[in-house]
GROMACS .gro file of C-alpha atoms in nm:
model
  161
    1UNK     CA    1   0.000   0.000   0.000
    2UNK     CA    2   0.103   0.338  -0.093
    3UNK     CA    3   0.202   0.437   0.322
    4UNK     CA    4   0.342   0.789   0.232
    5UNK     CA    5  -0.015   0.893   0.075
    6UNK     CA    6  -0.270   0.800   0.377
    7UNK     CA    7  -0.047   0.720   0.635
    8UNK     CA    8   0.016   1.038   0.823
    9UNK     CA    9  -0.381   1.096   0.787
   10UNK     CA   10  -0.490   0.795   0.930
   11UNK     CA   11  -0.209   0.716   1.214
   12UNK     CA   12  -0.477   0.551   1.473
   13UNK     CA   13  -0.470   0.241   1.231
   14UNK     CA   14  -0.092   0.252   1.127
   15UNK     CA   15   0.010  -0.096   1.305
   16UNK     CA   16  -0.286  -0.221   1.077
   17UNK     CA   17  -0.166  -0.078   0.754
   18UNK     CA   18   0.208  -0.189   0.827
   19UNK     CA   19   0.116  -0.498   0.834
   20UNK     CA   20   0.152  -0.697   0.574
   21UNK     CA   21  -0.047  -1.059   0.686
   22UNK     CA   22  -0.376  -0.803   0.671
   23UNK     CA   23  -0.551  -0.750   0.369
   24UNK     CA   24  -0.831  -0.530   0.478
   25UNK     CA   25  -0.932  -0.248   0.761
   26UNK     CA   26  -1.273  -0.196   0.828
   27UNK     CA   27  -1.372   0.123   1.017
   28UNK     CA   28  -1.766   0.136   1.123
   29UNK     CA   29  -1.955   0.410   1.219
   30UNK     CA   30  -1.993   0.298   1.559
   31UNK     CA   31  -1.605   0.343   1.605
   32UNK     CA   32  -1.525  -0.038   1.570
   33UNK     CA   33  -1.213  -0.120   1.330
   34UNK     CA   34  -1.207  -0.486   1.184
   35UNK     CA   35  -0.936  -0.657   0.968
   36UNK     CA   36  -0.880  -0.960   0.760
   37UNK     CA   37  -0.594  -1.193   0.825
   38UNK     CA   38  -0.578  -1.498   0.605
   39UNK     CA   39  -0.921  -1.514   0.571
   40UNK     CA   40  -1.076  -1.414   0.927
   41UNK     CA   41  -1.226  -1.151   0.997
   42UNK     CA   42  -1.112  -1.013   1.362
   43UNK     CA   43  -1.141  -0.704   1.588
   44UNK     CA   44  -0.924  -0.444   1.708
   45UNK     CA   45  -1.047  -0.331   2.061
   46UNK     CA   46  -0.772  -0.125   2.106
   47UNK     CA   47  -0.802   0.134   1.836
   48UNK     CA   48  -0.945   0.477   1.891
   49UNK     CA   49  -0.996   0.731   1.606
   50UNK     CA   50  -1.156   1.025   1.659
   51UNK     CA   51  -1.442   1.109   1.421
   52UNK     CA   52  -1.396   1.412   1.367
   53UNK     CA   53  -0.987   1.374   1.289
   54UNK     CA   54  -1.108   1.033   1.069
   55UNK     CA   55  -1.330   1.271   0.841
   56UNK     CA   56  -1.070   1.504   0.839
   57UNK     CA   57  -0.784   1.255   0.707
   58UNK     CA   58  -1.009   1.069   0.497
   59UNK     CA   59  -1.091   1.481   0.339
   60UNK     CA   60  -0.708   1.488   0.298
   61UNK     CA   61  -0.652   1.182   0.144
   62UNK     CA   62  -0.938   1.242  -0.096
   63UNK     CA   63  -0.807   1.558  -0.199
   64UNK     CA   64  -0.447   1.387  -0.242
   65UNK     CA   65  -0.601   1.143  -0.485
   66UNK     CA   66  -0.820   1.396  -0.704
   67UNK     CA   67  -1.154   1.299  -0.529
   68UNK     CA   68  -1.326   1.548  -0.330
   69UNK     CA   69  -1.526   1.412  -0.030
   70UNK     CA   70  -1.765   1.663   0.176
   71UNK     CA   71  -2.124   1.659   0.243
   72UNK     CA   72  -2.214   1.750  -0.098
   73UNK     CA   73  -1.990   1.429  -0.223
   74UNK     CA   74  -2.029   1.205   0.109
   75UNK     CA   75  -1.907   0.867  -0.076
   76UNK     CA   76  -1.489   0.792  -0.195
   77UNK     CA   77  -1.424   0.526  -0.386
   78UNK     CA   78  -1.031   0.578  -0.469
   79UNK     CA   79  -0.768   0.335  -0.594
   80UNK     CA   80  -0.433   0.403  -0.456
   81UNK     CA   81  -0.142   0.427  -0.676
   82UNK     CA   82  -0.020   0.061  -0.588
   83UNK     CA   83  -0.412  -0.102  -0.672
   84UNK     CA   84  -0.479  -0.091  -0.316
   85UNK     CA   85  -0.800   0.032  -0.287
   86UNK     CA   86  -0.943   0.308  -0.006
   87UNK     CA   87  -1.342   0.373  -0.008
   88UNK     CA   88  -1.501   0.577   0.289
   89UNK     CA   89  -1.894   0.733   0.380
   90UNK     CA   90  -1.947   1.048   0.573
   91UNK     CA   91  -2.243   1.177   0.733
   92UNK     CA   92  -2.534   1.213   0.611
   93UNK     CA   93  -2.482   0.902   0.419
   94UNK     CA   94  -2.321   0.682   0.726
   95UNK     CA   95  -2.395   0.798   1.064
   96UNK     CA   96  -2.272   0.905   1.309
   97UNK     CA   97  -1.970   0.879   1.188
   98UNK     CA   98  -1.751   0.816   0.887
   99UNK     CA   99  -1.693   0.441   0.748
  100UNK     CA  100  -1.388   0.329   0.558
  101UNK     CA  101  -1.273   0.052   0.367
  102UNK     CA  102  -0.892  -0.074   0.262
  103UNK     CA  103  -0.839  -0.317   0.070
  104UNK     CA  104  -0.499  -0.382   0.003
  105UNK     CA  105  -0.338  -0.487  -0.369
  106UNK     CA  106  -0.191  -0.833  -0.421
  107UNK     CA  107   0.007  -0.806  -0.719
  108UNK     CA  108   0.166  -1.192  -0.693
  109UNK     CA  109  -0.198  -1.302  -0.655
  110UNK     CA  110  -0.215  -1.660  -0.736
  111UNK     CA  111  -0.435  -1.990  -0.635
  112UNK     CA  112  -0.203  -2.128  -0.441
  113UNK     CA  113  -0.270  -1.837  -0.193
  114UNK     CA  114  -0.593  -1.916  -0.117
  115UNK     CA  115  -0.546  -2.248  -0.131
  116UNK     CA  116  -0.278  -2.263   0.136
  117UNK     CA  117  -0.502  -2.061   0.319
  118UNK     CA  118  -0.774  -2.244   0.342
  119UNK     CA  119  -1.010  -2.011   0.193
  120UNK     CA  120  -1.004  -2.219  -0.147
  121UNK     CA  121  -1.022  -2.579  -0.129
  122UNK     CA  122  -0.820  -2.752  -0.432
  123UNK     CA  123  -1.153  -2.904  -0.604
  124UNK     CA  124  -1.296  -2.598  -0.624
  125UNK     CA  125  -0.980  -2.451  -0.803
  126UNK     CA  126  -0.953  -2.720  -1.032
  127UNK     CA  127  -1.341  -2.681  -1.094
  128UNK     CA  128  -1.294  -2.299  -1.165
  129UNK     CA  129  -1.003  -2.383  -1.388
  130UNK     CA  130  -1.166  -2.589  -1.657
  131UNK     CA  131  -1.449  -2.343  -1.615
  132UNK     CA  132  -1.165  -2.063  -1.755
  133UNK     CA  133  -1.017  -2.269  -2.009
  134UNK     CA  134  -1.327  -2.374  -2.187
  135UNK     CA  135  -1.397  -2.006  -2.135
  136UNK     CA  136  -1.733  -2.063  -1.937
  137UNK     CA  137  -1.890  -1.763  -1.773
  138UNK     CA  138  -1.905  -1.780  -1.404
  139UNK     CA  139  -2.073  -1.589  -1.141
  140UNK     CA  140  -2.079  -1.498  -0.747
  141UNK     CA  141  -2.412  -1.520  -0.575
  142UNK     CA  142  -2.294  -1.429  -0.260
  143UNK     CA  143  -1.954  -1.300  -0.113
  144UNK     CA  144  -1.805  -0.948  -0.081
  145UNK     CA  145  -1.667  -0.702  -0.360
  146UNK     CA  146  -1.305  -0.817  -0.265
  147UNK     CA  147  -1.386  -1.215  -0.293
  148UNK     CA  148  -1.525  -1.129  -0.625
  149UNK     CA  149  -1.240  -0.912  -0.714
  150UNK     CA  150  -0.993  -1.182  -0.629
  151UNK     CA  151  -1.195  -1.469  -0.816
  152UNK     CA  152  -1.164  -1.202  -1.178
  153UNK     CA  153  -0.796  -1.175  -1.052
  154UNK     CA  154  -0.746  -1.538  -1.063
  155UNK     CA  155  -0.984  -1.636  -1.338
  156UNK     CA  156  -0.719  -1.383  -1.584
  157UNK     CA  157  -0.379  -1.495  -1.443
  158UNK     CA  158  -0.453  -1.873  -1.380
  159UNK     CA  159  -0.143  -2.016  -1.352
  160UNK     CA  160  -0.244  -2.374  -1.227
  161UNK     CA  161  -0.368  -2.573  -0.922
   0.00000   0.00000   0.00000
């Protein structure tokens, strides 16, 4: 992720954004921050960001990137200049306070990732495989944006189970 950009804006979460085993933040309205390490989702009691210096970074950042975000444009949805990607709601839209979203870039993305994981079982990759070589469309009923993302990721730079 692109630290020299965001991260004097947003130093509450800096042990998050250092390091590397995460691949996203979460930061709710309601002042709870989440992450995602190989898969789980998990909590981070001890972070406290206040609202008011969140919006203020996130405004910042925005401007950094091009974007504006204010009350008039309450929704950022940036991409970093590494792919990582940073999206974030301020009031009125998300209340009472902001929400943000990173999700950071994997470049060497591959199936063995997931698979070592344990967030891909090896039948399913094979499965999905054949799927992209006979050049079968495919599509995600459920999941998140990133899972999604991820599964378009691997489905262009297959490189075997």
């Amino acid at each position: 992720m692109n630290f020299e950009l965001i991260l004097p804006f947003l130093r509450p979460i800096e042990p998050l954004l250092l390091d590397d085993s995460i691949s996203e933040i979460m930061g709710n309205p309601d002042s709870s921050w989440w992450y995602e390490r190989d898969g789980v989702m998990h909590r981070d009691e001890s972070i406290s960001f206040d609202a008011g210096k969140l919006r203020t970074g996130l405004e910042v950042v925005a401007n950094r990137l091009g974007k504006k975000l204010d009350e008039d444009n309450p929704v950022l949805n940036a991409q970093l200049p590494d792919g990582s990607r940073l999206a974030a709601v301020i009031p009125p839209v998300a209340r009472p306070s902001p929400r943000c979203h990173s999700e950071v870039f994997e470049p060497q993305f591959t199936v063995r990732r997931p698979i070592s994981r344990g967030t891909l079982t090896r039948p399913l990759a094979e499965f999905l495989a054949e799927q992209f070589a006979a050049e079968r469309r495919c599509s995600s009923a459920r999941g998140l944006g990133p899972g999604r993302r991820r599964c378009s990721i691997y489905s262009v730079s297959y490189s075997g189970a």
